[in-house]
PDB file of C-alpha atoms in Angstrom:
ATOM      1  CA  MET A   1      60.274 139.783 -13.573  1.00 65.00           C
ATOM      2  CA  ASN A   2      59.980 143.100 -11.748  1.00 79.00           C
ATOM      3  CA  MET A   3      60.270 142.684  -7.986  1.00 81.00           C
ATOM      4  CA  THR A   4      60.944 144.970  -5.017  1.00 86.00           C
ATOM      5  CA  ASN A   5      63.786 144.306  -2.607  1.00 84.00           C
ATOM      6  CA  GLN A   6      61.309 143.428   0.127  1.00 86.00           C
ATOM      7  CA  ALA A   7      59.453 140.923  -2.078  1.00 84.00           C
ATOM      8  CA  TYR A   8      62.741 139.387  -3.155  1.00 86.00           C
ATOM      9  CA  GLY A   9      63.833 139.076   0.487  1.00 83.00           C
ATOM     10  CA  GLU A  10      60.587 137.331   1.401  1.00 84.00           C
ATOM     11  CA  MET A  11      60.982 134.938  -1.536  1.00 84.00           C
ATOM     12  CA  VAL A  12      64.539 134.068  -0.480  1.00 82.00           C
ATOM     13  CA  ASN A  13      63.414 133.443   3.108  1.00 80.00           C
ATOM     14  CA  GLN A  14      60.661 131.102   1.908  1.00 80.00           C
ATOM     15  CA  MET A  15      62.978 129.162  -0.427  1.00 83.00           C
ATOM     16  CA  SER A  16      65.993 128.788   1.867  1.00 83.00           C
ATOM     17  CA  LYS A  17      66.080 125.938   4.301  1.00 79.00           C
ATOM     18  CA  THR A  18      66.920 126.589   7.918  1.00 79.00           C
ATOM     19  CA  SER A  19      70.202 125.272   9.158  1.00 78.00           C
ATOM     20  CA  PRO A  20      70.332 122.965  12.171  1.00 84.00           C
ATOM     21  CA  LYS A  21      72.162 125.412  14.425  1.00 87.00           C
ATOM     22  CA  ALA A  22      72.705 123.072  17.380  1.00 90.00           C
ATOM     23  CA  LYS A  23      74.310 120.467  15.114  1.00 90.00           C
ATOM     24  CA  ASP A  24      76.402 123.121  13.338  1.00 89.00           C
ATOM     25  CA  TYR A  25      77.665 124.582  16.619  1.00 91.00           C
ATOM     26  CA  THR A  26      78.473 121.144  17.999  1.00 92.00           C
ATOM     27  CA  MET A  27      80.378 120.081  14.877  1.00 91.00           C
ATOM     28  CA  ALA A  28      82.326 123.357  14.758  1.00 90.00           C
ATOM     29  CA  PHE A  29      83.212 123.028  18.428  1.00 92.00           C
ATOM     30  CA  CYS A  30      84.254 119.373  18.153  1.00 93.00           C
ATOM     31  CA  VAL A  31      86.319 119.735  14.975  1.00 91.00           C
ATOM     32  CA  GLY A  32      87.934 123.022  16.013  1.00 90.00           C
ATOM     33  CA  GLY A  33      88.657 121.541  19.427  1.00 91.00           C
ATOM     34  CA  GLY A  34      89.987 118.389  17.779  1.00 92.00           C
ATOM     35  CA  ILE A  35      92.424 120.434  15.714  1.00 91.00           C
ATOM     36  CA  CYS A  36      93.560 122.163  18.907  1.00 91.00           C
ATOM     37  CA  VAL A  37      93.968 118.804  20.652  1.00 95.00           C
ATOM     38  CA  VAL A  38      96.162 117.608  17.776  1.00 94.00           C
ATOM     39  CA  GLY A  39      98.186 120.798  18.186  1.00 94.00           C
ATOM     40  CA  GLN A  40      98.596 120.161  21.913  1.00 96.00           C
ATOM     41  CA  LEU A  41      99.625 116.550  21.297  1.00 97.00           C
ATOM     42  CA  LEU A  42     102.203 117.725  18.772  1.00 97.00           C
ATOM     43  CA  SER A  43     103.477 120.261  21.308  1.00 97.00           C
ATOM     44  CA  GLU A  44     103.873 117.545  23.909  1.00 97.00           C
ATOM     45  CA  LEU A  45     105.642 115.328  21.372  1.00 97.00           C
ATOM     46  CA  TYR A  46     108.085 118.038  20.306  1.00 97.00           C
ATOM     47  CA  THR A  47     108.777 118.949  23.934  1.00 97.00           C
ATOM     48  CA  ALA A  48     109.404 115.286  24.767  1.00 97.00           C
ATOM     49  CA  MET A  49     111.859 115.163  21.851  1.00 96.00           C
ATOM     50  CA  GLY A  50     113.876 117.933  23.517  1.00 96.00           C
ATOM     51  CA  ALA A  51     112.499 121.142  21.995  1.00 95.00           C
ATOM     52  CA  SER A  52     111.942 124.128  24.258  1.00 96.00           C
ATOM     53  CA  GLN A  53     108.336 125.230  24.793  1.00 94.00           C
ATOM     54  CA  ARG A  54     108.838 128.159  22.419  1.00 95.00           C
ATOM     55  CA  ASP A  55     110.424 126.010  19.693  1.00 95.00           C
ATOM     56  CA  ALA A  56     107.727 123.354  20.135  1.00 96.00           C
ATOM     57  CA  GLY A  57     105.081 126.023  19.518  1.00 94.00           C
ATOM     58  CA  THR A  58     106.827 127.051  16.311  1.00 94.00           C
ATOM     59  CA  TRP A  59     107.061 123.450  15.144  1.00 96.00           C
ATOM     60  CA  VAL A  60     103.380 122.872  15.944  1.00 95.00           C
ATOM     61  CA  SER A  61     102.386 125.843  13.774  1.00 92.00           C
ATOM     62  CA  ILE A  62     104.591 124.654  10.939  1.00 93.00           C
ATOM     63  CA  THR A  63     103.219 121.111  11.161  1.00 95.00           C
ATOM     64  CA  LEU A  64      99.575 122.195  11.282  1.00 93.00           C
ATOM     65  CA  ILE A  65     100.025 124.572   8.352  1.00 91.00           C
ATOM     66  CA  PHE A  66     101.769 121.860   6.330  1.00 92.00           C
ATOM     67  CA  LEU A  67      99.059 119.298   7.109  1.00 93.00           C
ATOM     68  CA  SER A  68      96.332 121.778   6.238  1.00 90.00           C
ATOM     69  CA  ALA A  69      97.959 122.588   2.901  1.00 89.00           C
ATOM     70  CA  LEU A  70      98.478 118.878   2.192  1.00 91.00           C
ATOM     71  CA  PHE A  71      94.886 117.967   3.075  1.00 91.00           C
ATOM     72  CA  THR A  72      93.635 120.877   0.954  1.00 88.00           C
ATOM     73  CA  GLY A  73      95.678 119.594  -1.988  1.00 87.00           C
ATOM     74  CA  LEU A  74      94.251 116.107  -1.486  1.00 91.00           C
ATOM     75  CA  LYS A  75      90.730 117.630  -1.291  1.00 88.00           C
ATOM     76  CA  LEU A  76      90.213 116.212   2.197  1.00 91.00           C
ATOM     77  CA  TYR A  77      90.077 119.562   3.984  1.00 88.00           C
ATOM     78  CA  ASP A  78      87.044 120.717   1.990  1.00 86.00           C
ATOM     79  CA  ARG A  79      85.154 117.545   2.883  1.00 89.00           C
ATOM     80  CA  LEU A  80      85.876 118.106   6.551  1.00 89.00           C
ATOM     81  CA  ALA A  81      84.941 121.799   6.325  1.00 86.00           C
ATOM     82  CA  LYS A  82      81.610 120.914   4.718  1.00 86.00           C
ATOM     83  CA  HIS A  83      80.574 119.209   7.961  1.00 84.00           C
ATOM     84  CA  ALA A  84      82.591 121.214  10.498  1.00 86.00           C
ATOM     85  CA  GLY A  85      81.890 124.746   9.293  1.00 82.00           C
ATOM     86  CA  ALA A  86      83.758 127.391  11.260  1.00 82.00           C
ATOM     87  CA  GLY A  87      85.560 124.720  13.261  1.00 85.00           C
ATOM     88  CA  THR A  88      88.052 124.413  10.412  1.00 85.00           C
ATOM     89  CA  LEU A  89      88.261 128.132   9.704  1.00 79.00           C
ATOM     90  CA  VAL A  90      89.270 129.506  13.070  1.00 70.00           C
ATOM     91  CA  PRO A  91      92.583 127.731  13.796  1.00 70.00           C
ATOM     92  CA  VAL A  92      95.752 128.405  11.810  1.00 83.00           C
ATOM     93  CA  THR A  93      94.768 125.516   9.545  1.00 85.00           C
ATOM     94  CA  GLY A  94      91.937 127.603   8.101  1.00 82.00           C
ATOM     95  CA  PHE A  95      94.383 130.321   7.117  1.00 80.00           C
ATOM     96  CA  ALA A  96      96.594 127.826   5.294  1.00 82.00           C
ATOM     97  CA  ASN A  97      93.519 126.448   3.530  1.00 83.00           C
ATOM     98  CA  SER A  98      92.490 129.951   2.434  1.00 81.00           C
ATOM     99  CA  ILE A  99      95.844 130.384   0.689  1.00 80.00           C
ATOM    100  CA  VAL A 100      96.131 126.948  -0.931  1.00 82.00           C
ATOM    101  CA  SER A 101      92.529 126.685  -2.211  1.00 80.00           C
ATOM    102  CA  PRO A 102      92.610 129.683  -4.601  1.00 79.00           C
ATOM    103  CA  ALA A 103      96.072 128.672  -5.790  1.00 76.00           C
ATOM    104  CA  MET A 104      94.710 125.253  -6.742  1.00 77.00           C
ATOM    105  CA  ASP A 105      91.606 126.716  -8.372  1.00 74.00           C
ATOM    106  CA  PHE A 106      93.600 128.993 -10.672  1.00 76.00           C
ATOM    107  CA  LYS A 107      96.626 126.794 -11.470  1.00 73.00           C
ATOM    108  CA  ALA A 108      95.207 126.113 -14.950  1.00 75.00           C
ATOM    109  CA  GLU A 109      95.800 129.792 -15.758  1.00 77.00           C
ATOM    110  CA  GLY A 110      99.534 129.342 -15.228  1.00 76.00           C
ATOM    111  CA  TYR A 111     101.971 129.605 -12.367  1.00 74.00           C
ATOM    112  CA  VAL A 112     102.391 133.391 -12.444  1.00 76.00           C
ATOM    113  CA  THR A 113      99.051 134.777 -13.645  1.00 73.00           C
ATOM    114  CA  GLY A 114      97.017 131.983 -12.078  1.00 73.00           C
ATOM    115  CA  MET A 115      98.504 130.412  -8.980  1.00 72.00           C
ATOM    116  CA  ALA A 116     100.782 133.196  -7.769  1.00 72.00           C
ATOM    117  CA  ALA A 117      98.407 136.040  -8.592  1.00 73.00           C
ATOM    118  CA  LYS A 118      95.328 134.450  -7.012  1.00 73.00           C
ATOM    119  CA  MET A 119      96.992 132.766  -4.017  1.00 73.00           C
ATOM    120  CA  PHE A 120      96.259 135.616  -1.610  1.00 72.00           C
ATOM    121  CA  GLN A 121      92.834 136.461  -3.020  1.00 74.00           C
ATOM    122  CA  ILE A 122      91.086 135.404   0.191  1.00 70.00           C
ATOM    123  CA  ALA A 123      93.894 135.772   2.724  1.00 72.00           C
ATOM    124  CA  GLY A 124      95.244 139.068   1.347  1.00 76.00           C
ATOM    125  CA  PRO A 125      92.719 141.370   3.046  1.00 79.00           C
ATOM    126  CA  VAL A 126      93.271 139.526   6.330  1.00 74.00           C
ATOM    127  CA  LEU A 127      97.015 140.104   6.047  1.00 76.00           C
ATOM    128  CA  VAL A 128      96.644 143.764   5.064  1.00 82.00           C
ATOM    129  CA  PHE A 129      94.275 144.659   7.900  1.00 83.00           C
ATOM    130  CA  GLY A 130      96.106 142.463  10.422  1.00 82.00           C
ATOM    131  CA  ILE A 131      99.466 144.038   9.654  1.00 85.00           C
ATOM    132  CA  GLY A 132      97.977 147.524   9.394  1.00 89.00           C
ATOM    133  CA  SER A 133      96.181 147.293  12.729  1.00 91.00           C
ATOM    134  CA  SER A 134      99.291 145.908  14.440  1.00 91.00           C
ATOM    135  CA  VAL A 135     101.325 148.880  13.166  1.00 92.00           C
ATOM    136  CA  ILE A 136      98.694 151.326  14.433  1.00 93.00           C
ATOM    137  CA  TYR A 137      98.560 149.526  17.787  1.00 92.00           C
ATOM    138  CA  GLY A 138     102.365 149.616  18.023  1.00 91.00           C
ATOM    139  CA  LEU A 139     102.431 153.340  17.287  1.00 93.00           C
ATOM    140  CA  ILE A 140      99.786 154.018  19.935  1.00 93.00           C
ATOM    141  CA  LEU A 141     101.799 152.030  22.483  1.00 91.00           C
ATOM    142  CA  CYS A 142     104.966 153.945  21.604  1.00 91.00           C
ATOM    143  CA  LEU A 143     103.236 157.320  21.881  1.00 91.00           C
ATOM    144  CA  PHE A 144     101.458 156.770  25.183  1.00 90.00           C
ATOM    145  CA  ARG A 145     104.071 154.658  26.934  1.00 82.00           C
ATOM    146  CA  ALA A 146     106.735 157.365  26.775  1.00 60.00           C
TER     147      ALA A 146
END
């Protein structure tokens, strides 16, 4: 089949179904907000248990990352993400999921060449550009603040 890019694009547009944007936005907002509410409740709990505000924030991050990794391992996170879309990707839980998912997918290839090598397949570029841009930003601050 010989087809131009424009003809192929038109065929794809005809075959693809439109997504219910209002429903998608609402689900993303509700689930992402729900994750943030859980984080706030955990913060209040840790503060009530005697942790400082700063320590409570650290414990909240640790707890949410652990729960995200656990739910990814139990295949519950993917079910939630199927309905919530970006609502599960934006908070810190989405980052934990992006590390655990590839590790699980490639564990059959072995611990070193599979799990360890593929673990940062998705999150690696985020880390590289995040760290790189923070270094550049820090250097700019140092140069112009003098």
